[in-house]
Short mmCIF file of C-alpha atoms in Angstrom, two decimals:
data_model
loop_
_atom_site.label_atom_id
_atom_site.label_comp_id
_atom_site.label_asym_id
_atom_site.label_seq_id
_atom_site.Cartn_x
_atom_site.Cartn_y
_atom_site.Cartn_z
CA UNK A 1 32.41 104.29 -58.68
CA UNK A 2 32.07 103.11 -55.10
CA UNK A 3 29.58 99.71 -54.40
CA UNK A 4 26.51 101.15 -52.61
CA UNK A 5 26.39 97.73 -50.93
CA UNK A 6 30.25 97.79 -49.56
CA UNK A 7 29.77 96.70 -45.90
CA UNK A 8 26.26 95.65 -45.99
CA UNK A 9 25.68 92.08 -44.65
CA UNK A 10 25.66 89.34 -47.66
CA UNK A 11 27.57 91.91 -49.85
CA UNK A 12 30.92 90.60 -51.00
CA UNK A 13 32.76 93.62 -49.21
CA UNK A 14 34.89 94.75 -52.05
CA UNK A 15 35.39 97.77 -53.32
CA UNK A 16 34.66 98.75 -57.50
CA UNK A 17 35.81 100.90 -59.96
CA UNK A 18 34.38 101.27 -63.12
CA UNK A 19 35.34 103.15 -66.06
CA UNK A 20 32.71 103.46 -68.77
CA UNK A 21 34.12 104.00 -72.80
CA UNK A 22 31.82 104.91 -75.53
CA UNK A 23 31.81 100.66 -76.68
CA UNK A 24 31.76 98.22 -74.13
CA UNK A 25 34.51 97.40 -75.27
CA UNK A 26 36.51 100.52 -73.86
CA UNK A 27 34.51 99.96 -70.51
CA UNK A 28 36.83 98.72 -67.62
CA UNK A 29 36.02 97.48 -64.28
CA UNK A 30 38.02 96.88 -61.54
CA UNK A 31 37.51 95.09 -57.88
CA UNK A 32 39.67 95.54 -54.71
CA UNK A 33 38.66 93.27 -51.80
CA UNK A 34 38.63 94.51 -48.65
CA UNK A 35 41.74 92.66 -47.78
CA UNK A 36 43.55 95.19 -50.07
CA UNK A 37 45.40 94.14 -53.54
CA UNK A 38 47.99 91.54 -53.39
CA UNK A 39 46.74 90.02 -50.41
CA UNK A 40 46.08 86.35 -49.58
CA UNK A 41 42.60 86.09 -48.49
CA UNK A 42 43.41 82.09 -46.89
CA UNK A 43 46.29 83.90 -44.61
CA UNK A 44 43.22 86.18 -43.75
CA UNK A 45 40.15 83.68 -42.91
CA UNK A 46 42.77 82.28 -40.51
CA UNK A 47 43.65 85.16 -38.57
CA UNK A 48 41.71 86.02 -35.67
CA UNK A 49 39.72 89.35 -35.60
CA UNK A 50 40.92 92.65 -34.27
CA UNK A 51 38.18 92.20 -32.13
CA UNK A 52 38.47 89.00 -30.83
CA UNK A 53 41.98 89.75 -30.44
CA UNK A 54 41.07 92.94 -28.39
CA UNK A 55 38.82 90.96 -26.39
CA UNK A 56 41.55 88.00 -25.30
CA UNK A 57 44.24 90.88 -24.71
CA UNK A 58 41.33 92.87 -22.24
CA UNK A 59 40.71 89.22 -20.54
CA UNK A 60 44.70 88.46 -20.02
CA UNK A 61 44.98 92.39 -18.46
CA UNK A 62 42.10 91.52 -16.31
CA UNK A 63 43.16 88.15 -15.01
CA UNK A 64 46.41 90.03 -14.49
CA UNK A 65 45.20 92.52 -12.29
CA UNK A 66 42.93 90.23 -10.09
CA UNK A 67 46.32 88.58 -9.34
CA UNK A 68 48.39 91.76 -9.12
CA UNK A 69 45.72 92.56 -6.32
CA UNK A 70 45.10 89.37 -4.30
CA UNK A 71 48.95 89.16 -4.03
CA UNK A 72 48.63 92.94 -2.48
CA UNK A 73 45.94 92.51 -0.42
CA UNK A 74 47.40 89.20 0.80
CA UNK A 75 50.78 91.13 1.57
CA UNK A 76 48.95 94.32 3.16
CA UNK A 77 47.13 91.86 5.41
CA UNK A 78 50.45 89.71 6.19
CA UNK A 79 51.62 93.52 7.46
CA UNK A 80 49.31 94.24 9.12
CA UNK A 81 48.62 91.19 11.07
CA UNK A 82 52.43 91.44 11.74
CA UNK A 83 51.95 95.12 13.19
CA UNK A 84 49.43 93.76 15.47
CA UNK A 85 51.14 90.98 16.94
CA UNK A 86 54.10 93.41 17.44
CA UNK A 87 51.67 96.16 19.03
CA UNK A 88 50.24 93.29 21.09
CA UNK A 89 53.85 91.77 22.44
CA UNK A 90 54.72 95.28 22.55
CA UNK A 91 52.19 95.97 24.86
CA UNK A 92 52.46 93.03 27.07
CA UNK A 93 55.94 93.46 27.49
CA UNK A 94 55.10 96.99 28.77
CA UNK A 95 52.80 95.72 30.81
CA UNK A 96 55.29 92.85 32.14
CA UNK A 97 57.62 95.37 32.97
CA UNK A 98 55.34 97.75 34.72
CA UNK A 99 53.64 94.69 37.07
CA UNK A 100 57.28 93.06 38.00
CA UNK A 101 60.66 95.08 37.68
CA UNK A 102 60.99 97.32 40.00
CA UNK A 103 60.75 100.87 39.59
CA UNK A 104 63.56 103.11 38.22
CA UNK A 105 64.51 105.65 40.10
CA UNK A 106 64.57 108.37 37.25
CA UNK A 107 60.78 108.08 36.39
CA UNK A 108 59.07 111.02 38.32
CA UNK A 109 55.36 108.88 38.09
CA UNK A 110 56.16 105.77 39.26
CA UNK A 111 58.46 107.29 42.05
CA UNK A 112 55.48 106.83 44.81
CA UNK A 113 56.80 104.27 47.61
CA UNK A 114 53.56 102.19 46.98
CA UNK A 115 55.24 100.19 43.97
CA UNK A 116 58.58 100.06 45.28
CA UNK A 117 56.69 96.59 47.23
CA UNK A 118 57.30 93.92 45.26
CA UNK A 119 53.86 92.50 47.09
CA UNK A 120 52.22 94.71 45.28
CA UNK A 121 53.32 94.57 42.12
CA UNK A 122 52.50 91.01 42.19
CA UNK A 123 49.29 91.75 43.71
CA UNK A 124 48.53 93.98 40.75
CA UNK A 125 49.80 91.28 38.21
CA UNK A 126 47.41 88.48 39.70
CA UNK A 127 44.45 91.41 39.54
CA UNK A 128 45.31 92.18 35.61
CA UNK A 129 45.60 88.56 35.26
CA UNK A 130 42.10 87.58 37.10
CA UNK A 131 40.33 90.13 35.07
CA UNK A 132 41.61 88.91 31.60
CA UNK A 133 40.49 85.21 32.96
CA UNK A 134 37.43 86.06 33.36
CA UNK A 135 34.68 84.13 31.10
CA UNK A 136 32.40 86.47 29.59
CA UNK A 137 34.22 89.62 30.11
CA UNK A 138 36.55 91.50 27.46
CA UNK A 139 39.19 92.75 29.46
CA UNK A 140 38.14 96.12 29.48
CA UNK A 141 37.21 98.22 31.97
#
């Protein structure tokens, strides 16, 4: 026979079985807690809840992953601040070379006599320069 109170809050929990004789004195009744037989119910009160223990596991995964992502996000912003600075000397160095060297003779575009001056190129250097100096303007044009 089953407890119709196993579970219920204030019930012991346990689990019955009862067989009934024709004396009382053949009736037998049994209890199983619901720690199981043979079980040490101390060892038990001290043992944290699957719950609880669900809930600590979920929190350590979480904190985990906030850390597994700050040190991404950290690293994909340490790349890509690198990528810009190498775009941006890239760039400049471009730009270096196309104000000052003098013009290679294998480049069809830049073949005009015009920057073949080195006057100009410098003049063109001090423009792009003048333009960047200015307060209030971006640099663009």
């Amino acid at each position: 026979m089953r407890n119709p109170f196993f579970g219920l809050p204030g019930a012991s929990g346990s689990f019955y079985v009862e067989k009934f004789g024709a004396s009382i004195e053949e009736h037998v009744g049994q209890s199983i807690g619901r720690t199981g037989p043979g079980s040490n119910t101390k060892s038990t009160k001290n043992e944290k809840s699957w719950w609880d223990k669900r809930r600590e596991r979920m929190t350590e995964v979480i904190e985990e992953r906030a850390e597994q992502a700050q040190k991404k996000a950290k690293a994909d912003s340490r790349l890509a601040y690198e990528d810009y600075i190498n775009n941006r000397l890239a760039g400049q160095y471009r730009l270096h070379n196309f104000l000052t060297e003098e013009v290679q003779e294998d480049k069809n575009i830049l073949n005009m006599p015009v920057f073949h001056s080195t006057d100009v190129a410098a003049f063109m250097a001090a423009a792009y320069s003048n333009i960047l100096n200015k307060p209030g303007k971006s640099g663009k044009f």
